[in-house]
PDB file of N, CA, C and O in Angstrom:
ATOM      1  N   UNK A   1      25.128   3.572  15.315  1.00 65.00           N
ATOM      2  CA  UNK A   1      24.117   3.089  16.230  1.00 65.00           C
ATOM      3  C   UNK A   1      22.899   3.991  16.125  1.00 65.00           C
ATOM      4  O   UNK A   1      23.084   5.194  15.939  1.00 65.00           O
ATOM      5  N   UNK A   2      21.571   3.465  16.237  1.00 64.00           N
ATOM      6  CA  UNK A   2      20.766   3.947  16.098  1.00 64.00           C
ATOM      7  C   UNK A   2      19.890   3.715  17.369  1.00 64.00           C
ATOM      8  O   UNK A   2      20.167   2.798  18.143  1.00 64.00           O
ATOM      9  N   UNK A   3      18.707   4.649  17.607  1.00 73.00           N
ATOM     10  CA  UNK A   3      17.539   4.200  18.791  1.00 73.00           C
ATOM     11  C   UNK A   3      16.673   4.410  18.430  1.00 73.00           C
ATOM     12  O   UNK A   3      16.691   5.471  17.806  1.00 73.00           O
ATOM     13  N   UNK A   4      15.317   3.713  18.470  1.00 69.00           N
ATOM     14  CA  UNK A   4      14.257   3.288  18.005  1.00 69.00           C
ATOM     15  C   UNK A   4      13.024   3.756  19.232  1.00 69.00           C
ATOM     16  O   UNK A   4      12.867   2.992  20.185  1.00 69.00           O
ATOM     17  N   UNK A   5      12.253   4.928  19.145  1.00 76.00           N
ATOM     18  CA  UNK A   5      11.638   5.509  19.647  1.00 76.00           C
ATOM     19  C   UNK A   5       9.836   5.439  18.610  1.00 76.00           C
ATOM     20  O   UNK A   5       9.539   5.995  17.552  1.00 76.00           O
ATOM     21  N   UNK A   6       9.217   4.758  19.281  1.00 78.00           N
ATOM     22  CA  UNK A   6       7.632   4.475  18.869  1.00 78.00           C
ATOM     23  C   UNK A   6       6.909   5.833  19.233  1.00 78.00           C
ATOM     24  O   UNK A   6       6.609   6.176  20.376  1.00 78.00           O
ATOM     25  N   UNK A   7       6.676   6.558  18.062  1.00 79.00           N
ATOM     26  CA  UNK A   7       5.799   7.701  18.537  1.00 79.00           C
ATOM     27  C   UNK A   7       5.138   8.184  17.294  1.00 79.00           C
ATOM     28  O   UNK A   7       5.796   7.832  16.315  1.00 79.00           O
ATOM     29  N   UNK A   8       4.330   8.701  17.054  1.00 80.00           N
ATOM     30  CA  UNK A   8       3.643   9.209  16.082  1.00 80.00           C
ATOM     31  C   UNK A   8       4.425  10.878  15.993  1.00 80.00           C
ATOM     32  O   UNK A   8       4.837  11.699  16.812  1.00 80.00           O
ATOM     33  N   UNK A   9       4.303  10.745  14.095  1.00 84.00           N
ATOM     34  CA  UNK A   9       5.031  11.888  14.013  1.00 84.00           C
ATOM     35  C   UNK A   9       4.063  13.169  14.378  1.00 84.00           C
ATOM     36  O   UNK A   9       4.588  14.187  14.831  1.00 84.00           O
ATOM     37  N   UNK A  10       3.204  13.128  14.253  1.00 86.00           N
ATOM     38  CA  UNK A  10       2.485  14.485  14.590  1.00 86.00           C
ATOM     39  C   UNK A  10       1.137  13.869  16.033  1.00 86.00           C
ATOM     40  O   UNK A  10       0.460  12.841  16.059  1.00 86.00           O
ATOM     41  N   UNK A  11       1.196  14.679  16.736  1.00 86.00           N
ATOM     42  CA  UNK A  11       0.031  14.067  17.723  1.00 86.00           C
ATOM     43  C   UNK A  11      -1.376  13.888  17.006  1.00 86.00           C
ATOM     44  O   UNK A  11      -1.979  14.684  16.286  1.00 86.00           O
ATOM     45  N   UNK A  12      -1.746  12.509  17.449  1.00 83.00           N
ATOM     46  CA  UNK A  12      -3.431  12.662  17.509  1.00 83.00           C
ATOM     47  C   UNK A  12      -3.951  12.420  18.747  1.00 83.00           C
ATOM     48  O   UNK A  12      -3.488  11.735  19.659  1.00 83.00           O
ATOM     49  N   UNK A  13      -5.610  13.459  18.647  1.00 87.00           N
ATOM     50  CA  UNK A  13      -6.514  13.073  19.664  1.00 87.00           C
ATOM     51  C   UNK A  13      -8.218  12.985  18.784  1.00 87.00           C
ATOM     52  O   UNK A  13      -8.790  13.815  18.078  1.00 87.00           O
ATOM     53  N   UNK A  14      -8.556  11.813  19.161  1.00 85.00           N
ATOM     54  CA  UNK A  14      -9.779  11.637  18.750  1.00 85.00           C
ATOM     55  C   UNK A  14     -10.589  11.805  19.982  1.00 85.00           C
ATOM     56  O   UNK A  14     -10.637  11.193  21.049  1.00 85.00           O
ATOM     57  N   UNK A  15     -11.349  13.061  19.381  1.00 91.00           N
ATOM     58  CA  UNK A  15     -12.318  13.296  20.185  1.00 91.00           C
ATOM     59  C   UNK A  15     -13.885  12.881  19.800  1.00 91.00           C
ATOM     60  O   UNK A  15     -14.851  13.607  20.034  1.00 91.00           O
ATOM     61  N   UNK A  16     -13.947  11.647  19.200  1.00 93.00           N
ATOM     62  CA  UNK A  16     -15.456  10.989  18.861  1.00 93.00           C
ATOM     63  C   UNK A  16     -14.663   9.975  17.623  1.00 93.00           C
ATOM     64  O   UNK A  16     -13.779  10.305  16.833  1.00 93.00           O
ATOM     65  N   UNK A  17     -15.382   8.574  17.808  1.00 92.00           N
ATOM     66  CA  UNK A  17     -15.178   7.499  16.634  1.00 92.00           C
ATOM     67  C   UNK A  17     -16.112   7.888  16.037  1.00 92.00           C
ATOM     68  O   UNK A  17     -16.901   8.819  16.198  1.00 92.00           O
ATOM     69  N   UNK A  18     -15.936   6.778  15.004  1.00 91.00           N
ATOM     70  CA  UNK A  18     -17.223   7.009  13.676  1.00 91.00           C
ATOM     71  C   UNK A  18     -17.029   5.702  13.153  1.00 91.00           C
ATOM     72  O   UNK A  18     -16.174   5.532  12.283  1.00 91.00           O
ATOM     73  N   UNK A  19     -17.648   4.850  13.536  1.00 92.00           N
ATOM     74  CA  UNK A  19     -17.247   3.122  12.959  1.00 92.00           C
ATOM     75  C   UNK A  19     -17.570   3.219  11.998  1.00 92.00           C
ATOM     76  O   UNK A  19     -16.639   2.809  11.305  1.00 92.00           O
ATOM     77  N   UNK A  20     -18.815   3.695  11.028  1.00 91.00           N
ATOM     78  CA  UNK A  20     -18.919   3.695   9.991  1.00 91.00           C
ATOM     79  C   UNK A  20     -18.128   4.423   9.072  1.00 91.00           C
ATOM     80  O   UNK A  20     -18.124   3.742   8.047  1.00 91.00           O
ATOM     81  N   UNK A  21     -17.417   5.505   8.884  1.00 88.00           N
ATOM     82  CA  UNK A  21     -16.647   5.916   8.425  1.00 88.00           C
ATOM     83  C   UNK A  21     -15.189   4.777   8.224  1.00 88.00           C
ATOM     84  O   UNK A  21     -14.659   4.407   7.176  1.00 88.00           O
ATOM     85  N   UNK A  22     -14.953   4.547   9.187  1.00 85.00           N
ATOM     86  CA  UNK A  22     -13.552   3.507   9.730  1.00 85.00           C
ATOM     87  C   UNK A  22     -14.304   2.533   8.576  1.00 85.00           C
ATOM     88  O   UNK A  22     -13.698   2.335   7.523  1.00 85.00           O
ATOM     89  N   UNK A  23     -15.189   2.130   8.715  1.00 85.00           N
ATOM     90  CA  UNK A  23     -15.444   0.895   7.861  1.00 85.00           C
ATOM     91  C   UNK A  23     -15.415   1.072   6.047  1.00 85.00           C
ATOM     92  O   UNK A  23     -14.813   0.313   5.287  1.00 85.00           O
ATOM     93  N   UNK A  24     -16.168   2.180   5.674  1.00 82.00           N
ATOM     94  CA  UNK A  24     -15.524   2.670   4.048  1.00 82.00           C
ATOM     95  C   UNK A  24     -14.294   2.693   4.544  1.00 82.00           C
ATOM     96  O   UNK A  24     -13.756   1.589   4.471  1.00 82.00           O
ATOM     97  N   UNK A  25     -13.751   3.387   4.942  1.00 79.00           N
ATOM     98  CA  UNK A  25     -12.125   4.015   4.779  1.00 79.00           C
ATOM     99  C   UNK A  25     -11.270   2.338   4.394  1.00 79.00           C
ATOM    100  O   UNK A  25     -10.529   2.260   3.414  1.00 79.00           O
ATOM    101  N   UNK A  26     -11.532   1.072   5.345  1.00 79.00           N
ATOM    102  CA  UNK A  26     -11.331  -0.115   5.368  1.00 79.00           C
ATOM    103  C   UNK A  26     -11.352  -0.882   4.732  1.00 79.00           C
ATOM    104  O   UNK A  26     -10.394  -1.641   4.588  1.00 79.00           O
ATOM    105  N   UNK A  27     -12.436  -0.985   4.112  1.00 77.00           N
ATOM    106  CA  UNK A  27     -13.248  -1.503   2.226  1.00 77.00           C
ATOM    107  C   UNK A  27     -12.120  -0.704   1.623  1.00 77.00           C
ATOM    108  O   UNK A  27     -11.376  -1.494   1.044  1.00 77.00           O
ATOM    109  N   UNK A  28     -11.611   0.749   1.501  1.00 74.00           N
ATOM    110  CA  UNK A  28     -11.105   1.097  -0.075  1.00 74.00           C
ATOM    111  C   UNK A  28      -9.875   0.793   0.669  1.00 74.00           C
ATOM    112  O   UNK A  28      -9.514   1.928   0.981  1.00 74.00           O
ATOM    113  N   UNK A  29      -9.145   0.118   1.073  1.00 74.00           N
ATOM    114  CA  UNK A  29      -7.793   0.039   1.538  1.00 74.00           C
ATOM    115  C   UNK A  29      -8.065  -1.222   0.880  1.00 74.00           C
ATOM    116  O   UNK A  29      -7.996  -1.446  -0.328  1.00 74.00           O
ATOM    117  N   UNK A  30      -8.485  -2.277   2.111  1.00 75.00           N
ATOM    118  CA  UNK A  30      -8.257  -3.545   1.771  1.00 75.00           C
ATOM    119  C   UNK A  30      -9.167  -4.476   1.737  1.00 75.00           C
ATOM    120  O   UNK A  30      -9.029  -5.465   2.457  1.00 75.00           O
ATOM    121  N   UNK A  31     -10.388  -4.327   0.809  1.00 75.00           N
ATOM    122  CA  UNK A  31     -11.507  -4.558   0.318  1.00 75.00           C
ATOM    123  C   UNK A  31     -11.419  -5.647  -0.841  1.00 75.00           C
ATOM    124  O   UNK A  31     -10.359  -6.230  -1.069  1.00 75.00           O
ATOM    125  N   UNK A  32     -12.586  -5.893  -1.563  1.00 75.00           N
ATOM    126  CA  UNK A  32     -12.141  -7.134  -2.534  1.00 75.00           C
ATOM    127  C   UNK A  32     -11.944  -5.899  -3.737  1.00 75.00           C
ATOM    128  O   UNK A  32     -10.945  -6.260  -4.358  1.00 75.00           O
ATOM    129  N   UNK A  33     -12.522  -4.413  -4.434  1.00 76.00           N
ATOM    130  CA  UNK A  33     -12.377  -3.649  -4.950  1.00 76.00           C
ATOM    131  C   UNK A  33     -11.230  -2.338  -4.398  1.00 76.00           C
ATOM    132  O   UNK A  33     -10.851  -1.348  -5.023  1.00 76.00           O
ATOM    133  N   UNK A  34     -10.971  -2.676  -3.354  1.00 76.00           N
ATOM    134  CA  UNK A  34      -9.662  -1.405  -2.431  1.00 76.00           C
ATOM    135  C   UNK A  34      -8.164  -2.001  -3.257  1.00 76.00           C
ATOM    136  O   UNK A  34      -7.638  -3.012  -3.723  1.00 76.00           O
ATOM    137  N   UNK A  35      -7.944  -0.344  -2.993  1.00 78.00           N
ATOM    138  CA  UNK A  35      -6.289  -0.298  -3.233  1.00 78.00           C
ATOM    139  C   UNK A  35      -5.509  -1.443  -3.600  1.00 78.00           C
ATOM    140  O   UNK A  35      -5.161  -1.688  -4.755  1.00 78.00           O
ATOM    141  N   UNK A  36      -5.249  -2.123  -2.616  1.00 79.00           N
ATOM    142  CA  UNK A  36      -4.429  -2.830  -2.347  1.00 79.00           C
ATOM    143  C   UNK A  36      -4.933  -4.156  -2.920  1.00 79.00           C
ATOM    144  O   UNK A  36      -3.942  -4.782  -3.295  1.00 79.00           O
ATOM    145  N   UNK A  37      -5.979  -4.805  -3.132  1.00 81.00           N
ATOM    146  CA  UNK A  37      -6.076  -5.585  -4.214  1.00 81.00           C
ATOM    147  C   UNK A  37      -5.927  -5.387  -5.620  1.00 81.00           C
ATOM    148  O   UNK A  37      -5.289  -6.070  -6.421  1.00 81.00           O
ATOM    149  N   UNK A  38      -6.740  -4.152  -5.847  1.00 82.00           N
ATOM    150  CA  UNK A  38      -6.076  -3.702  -7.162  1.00 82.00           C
ATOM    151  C   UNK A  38      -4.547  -3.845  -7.420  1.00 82.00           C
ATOM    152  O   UNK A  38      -4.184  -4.559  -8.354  1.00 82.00           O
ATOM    153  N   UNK A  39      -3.725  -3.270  -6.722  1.00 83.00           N
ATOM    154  CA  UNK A  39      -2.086  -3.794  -7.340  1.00 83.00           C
ATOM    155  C   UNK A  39      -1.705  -4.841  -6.747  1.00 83.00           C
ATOM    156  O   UNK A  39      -0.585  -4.958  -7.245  1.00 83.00           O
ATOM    157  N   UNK A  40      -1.842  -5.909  -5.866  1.00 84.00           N
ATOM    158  CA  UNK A  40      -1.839  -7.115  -5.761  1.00 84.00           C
ATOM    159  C   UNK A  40      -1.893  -7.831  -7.198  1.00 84.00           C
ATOM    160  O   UNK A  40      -0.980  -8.517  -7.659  1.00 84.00           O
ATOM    161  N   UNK A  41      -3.602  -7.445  -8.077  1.00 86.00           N
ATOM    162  CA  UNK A  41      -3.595  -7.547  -9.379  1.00 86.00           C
ATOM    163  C   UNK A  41      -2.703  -7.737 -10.541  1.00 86.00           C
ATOM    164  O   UNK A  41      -2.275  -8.631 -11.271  1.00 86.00           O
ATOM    165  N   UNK A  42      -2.624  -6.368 -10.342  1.00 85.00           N
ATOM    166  CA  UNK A  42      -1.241  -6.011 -11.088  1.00 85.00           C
ATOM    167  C   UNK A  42      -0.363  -6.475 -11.168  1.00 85.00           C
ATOM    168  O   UNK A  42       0.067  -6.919 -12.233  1.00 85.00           O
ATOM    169  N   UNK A  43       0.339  -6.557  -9.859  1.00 85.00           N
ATOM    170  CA  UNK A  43       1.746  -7.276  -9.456  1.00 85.00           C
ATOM    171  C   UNK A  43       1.889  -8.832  -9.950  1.00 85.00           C
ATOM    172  O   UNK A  43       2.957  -9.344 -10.283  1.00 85.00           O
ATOM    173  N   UNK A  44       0.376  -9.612  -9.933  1.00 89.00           N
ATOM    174  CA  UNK A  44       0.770 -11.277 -10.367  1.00 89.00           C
ATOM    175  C   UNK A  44       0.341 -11.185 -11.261  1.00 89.00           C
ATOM    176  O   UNK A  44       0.457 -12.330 -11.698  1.00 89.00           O
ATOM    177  N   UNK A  45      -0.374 -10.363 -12.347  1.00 88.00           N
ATOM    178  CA  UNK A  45      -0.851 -10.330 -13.997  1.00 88.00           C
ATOM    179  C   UNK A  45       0.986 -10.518 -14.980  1.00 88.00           C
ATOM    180  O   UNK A  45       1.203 -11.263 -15.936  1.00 88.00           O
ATOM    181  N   UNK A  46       2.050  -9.512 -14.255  1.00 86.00           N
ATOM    182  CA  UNK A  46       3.354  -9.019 -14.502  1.00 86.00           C
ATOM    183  C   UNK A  46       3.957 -10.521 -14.943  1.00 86.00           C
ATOM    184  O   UNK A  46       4.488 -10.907 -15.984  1.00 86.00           O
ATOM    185  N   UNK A  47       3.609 -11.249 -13.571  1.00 88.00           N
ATOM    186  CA  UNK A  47       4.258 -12.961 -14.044  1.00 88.00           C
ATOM    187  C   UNK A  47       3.924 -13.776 -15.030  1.00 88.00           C
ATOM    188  O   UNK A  47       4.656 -14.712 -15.352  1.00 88.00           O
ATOM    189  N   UNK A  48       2.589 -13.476 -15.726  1.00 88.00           N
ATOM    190  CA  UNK A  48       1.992 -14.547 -16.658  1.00 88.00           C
ATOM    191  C   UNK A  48       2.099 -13.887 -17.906  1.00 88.00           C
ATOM    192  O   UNK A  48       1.804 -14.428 -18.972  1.00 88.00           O
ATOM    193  N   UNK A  49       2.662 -12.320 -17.753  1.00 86.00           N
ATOM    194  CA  UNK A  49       2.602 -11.980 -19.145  1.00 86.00           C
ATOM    195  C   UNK A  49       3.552 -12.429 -20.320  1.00 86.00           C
ATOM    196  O   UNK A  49       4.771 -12.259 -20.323  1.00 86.00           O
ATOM    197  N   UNK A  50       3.056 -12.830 -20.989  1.00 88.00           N
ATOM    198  CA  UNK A  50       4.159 -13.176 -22.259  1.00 88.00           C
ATOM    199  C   UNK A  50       4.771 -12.221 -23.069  1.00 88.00           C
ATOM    200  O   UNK A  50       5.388 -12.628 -24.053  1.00 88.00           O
ATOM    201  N   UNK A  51       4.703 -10.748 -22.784  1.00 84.00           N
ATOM    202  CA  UNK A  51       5.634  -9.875 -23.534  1.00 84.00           C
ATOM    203  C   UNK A  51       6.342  -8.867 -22.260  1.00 84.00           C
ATOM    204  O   UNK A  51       6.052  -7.893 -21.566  1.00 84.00           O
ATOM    205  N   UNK A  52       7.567  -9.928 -22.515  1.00 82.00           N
ATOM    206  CA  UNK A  52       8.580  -8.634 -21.186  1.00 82.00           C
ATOM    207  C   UNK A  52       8.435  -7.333 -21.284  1.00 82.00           C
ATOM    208  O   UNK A  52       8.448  -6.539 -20.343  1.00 82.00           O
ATOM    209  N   UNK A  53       8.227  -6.971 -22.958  1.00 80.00           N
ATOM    210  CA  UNK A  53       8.078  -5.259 -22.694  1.00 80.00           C
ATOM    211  C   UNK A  53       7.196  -4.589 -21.314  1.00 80.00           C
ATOM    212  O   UNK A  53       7.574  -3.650 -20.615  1.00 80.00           O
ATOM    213  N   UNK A  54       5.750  -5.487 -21.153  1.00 83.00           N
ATOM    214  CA  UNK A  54       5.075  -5.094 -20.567  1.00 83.00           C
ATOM    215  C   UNK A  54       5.255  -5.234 -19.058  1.00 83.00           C
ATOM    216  O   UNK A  54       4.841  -4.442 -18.211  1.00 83.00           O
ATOM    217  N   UNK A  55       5.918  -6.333 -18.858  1.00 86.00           N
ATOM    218  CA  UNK A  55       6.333  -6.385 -17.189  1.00 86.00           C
ATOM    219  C   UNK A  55       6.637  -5.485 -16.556  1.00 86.00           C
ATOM    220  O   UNK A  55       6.222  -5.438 -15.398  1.00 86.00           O
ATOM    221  N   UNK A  56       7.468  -4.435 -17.064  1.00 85.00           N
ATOM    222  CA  UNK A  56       7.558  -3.365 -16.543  1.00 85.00           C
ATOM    223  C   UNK A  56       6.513  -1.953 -16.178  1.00 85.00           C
ATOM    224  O   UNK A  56       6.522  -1.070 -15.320  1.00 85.00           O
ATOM    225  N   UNK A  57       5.646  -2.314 -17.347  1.00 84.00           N
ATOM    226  CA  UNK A  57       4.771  -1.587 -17.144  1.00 84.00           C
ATOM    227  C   UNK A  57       3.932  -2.129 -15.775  1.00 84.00           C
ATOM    228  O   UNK A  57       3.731  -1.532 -14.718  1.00 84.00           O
ATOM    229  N   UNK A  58       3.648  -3.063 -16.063  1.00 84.00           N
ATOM    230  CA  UNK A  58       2.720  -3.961 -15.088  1.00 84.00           C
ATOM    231  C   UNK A  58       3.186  -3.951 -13.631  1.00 84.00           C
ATOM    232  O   UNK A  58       2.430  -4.207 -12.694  1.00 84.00           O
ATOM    233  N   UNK A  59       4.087  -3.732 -13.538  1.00 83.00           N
ATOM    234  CA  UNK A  59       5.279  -3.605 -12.214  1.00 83.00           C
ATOM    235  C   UNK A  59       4.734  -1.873 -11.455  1.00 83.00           C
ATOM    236  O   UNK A  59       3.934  -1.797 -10.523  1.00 83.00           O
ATOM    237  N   UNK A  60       5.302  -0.822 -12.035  1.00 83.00           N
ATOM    238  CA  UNK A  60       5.045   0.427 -12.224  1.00 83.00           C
ATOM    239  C   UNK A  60       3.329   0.659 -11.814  1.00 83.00           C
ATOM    240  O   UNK A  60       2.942   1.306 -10.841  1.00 83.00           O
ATOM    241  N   UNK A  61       2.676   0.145 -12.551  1.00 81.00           N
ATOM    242  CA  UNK A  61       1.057   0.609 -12.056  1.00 81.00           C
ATOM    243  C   UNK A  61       0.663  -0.049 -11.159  1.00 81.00           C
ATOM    244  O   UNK A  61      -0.485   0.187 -10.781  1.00 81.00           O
ATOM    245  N   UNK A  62       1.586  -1.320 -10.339  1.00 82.00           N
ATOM    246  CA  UNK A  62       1.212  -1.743  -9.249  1.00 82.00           C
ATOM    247  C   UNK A  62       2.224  -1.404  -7.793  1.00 82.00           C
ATOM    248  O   UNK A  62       2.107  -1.676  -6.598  1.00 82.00           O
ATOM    249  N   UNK A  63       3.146  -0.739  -8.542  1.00 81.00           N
ATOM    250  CA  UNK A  63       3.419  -0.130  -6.993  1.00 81.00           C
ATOM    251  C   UNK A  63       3.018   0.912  -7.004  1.00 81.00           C
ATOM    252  O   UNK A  63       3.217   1.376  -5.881  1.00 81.00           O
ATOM    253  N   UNK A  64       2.172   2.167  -8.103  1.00 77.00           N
ATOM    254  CA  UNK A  64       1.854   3.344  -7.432  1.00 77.00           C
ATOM    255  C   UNK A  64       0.643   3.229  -7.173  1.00 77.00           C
ATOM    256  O   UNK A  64      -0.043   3.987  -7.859  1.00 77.00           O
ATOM    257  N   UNK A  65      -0.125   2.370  -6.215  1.00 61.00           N
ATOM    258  CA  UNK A  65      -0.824   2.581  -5.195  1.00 61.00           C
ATOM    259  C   UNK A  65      -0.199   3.392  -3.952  1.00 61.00           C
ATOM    260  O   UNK A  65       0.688   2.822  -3.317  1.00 61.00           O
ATOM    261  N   UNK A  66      -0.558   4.543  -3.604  1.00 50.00           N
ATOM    262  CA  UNK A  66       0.160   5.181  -2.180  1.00 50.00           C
ATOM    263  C   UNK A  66       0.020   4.171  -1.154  1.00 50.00           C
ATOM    264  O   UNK A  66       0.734   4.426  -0.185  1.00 50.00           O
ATOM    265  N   UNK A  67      -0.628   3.156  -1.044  1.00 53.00           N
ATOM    266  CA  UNK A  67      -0.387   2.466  -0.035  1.00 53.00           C
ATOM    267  C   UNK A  67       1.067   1.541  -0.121  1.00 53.00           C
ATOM    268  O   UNK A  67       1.996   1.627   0.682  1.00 53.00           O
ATOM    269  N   UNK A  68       1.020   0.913  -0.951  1.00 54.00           N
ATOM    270  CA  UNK A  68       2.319  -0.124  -1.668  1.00 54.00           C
ATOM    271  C   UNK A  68       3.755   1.000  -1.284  1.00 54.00           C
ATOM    272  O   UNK A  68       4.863   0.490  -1.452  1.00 54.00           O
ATOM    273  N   UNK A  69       3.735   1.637  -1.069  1.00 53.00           N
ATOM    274  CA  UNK A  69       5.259   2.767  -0.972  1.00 53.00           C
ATOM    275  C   UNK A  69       5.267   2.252   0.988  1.00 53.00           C
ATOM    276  O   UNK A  69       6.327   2.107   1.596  1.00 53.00           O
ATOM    277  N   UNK A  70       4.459   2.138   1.374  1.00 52.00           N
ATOM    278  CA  UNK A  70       4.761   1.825   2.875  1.00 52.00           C
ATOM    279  C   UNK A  70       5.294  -0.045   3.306  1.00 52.00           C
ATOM    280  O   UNK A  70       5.689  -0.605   4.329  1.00 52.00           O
ATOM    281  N   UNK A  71       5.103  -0.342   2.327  1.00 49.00           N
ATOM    282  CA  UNK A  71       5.729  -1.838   2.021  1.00 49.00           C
ATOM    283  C   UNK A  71       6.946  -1.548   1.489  1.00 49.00           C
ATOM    284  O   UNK A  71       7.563  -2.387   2.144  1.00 49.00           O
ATOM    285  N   UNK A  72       7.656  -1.109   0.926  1.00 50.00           N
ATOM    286  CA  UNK A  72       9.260  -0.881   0.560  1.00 50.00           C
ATOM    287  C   UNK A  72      10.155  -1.182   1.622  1.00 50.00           C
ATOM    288  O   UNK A  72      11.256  -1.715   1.486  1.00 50.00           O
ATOM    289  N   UNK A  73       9.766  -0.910   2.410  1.00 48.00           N
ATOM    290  CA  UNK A  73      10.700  -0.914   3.541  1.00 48.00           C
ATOM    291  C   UNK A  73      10.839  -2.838   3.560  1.00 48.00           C
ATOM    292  O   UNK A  73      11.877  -3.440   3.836  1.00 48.00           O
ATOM    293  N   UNK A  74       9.846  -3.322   3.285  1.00 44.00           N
ATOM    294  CA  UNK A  74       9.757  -4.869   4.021  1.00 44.00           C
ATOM    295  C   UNK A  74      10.414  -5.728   2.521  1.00 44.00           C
ATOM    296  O   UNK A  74      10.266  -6.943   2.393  1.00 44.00           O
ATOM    297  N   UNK A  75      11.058  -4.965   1.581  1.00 44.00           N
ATOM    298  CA  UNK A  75      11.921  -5.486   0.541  1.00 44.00           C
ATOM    299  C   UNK A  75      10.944  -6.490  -0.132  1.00 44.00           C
ATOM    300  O   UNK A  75      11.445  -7.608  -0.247  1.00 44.00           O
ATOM    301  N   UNK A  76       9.343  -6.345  -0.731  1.00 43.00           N
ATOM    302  CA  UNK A  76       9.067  -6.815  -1.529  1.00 43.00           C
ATOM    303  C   UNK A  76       8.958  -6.427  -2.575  1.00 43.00           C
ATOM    304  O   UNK A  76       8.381  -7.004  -3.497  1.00 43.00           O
ATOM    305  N   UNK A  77       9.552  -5.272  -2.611  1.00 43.00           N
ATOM    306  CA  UNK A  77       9.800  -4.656  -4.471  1.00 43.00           C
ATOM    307  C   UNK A  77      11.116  -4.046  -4.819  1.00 43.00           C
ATOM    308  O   UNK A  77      11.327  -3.644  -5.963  1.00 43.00           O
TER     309      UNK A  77
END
C-alpha cells in the first residue's frame, strides 16, 4: 500500500513574476521550434522510415529531449 501526498520536492517562493521570461521559457518547451516538437518530430519520422536499422536511432534522439523522460511514467515509450 502506498499514500499519495501532493507536495513539491523542494519549497518554492516567488517573490516577483516575470511574464516575459515565463513566455520564452514556454516557446522553447512547447513552441512550434521548442523541445517537445522537435521529438514529437522525431518520434513520427521513426514510422515512415523504410530502413529499420534507423528506427532505432530515430526512437533514441526523440526521447532524449529532458522533457520526454517526464512522460515515461504515462507508458508512451
Amino acid at each position: 500500500m502506498w499514500s499519495y501526498e501532493k507536495r513539491l520536492q523542494y519549497p518554492v517562493k516567488i517573490k516577483q513574476t516575470n511574464p516575459e521570461l515565463a513566455q520564452v521559457i514556454i516557446s522553447q518547451f512547447g513552441g512550434p521550434d521548442g523541445e517537445l516538437a522537435a521529438s514529437m518530430r522525431y518520434l513520427s519520422q521513426r514510422y515512415t522510415m523504410p530502413y529499420k536499422e534507423v528506427t532505432g536511432i530515430l526512437t533514441d534522439i526523440g526521447r532524449e529531449a529532458p522533457e520526454m523522460f517526464h512522460l515515461r511514467g504515462l507508458h508512451f515509450f
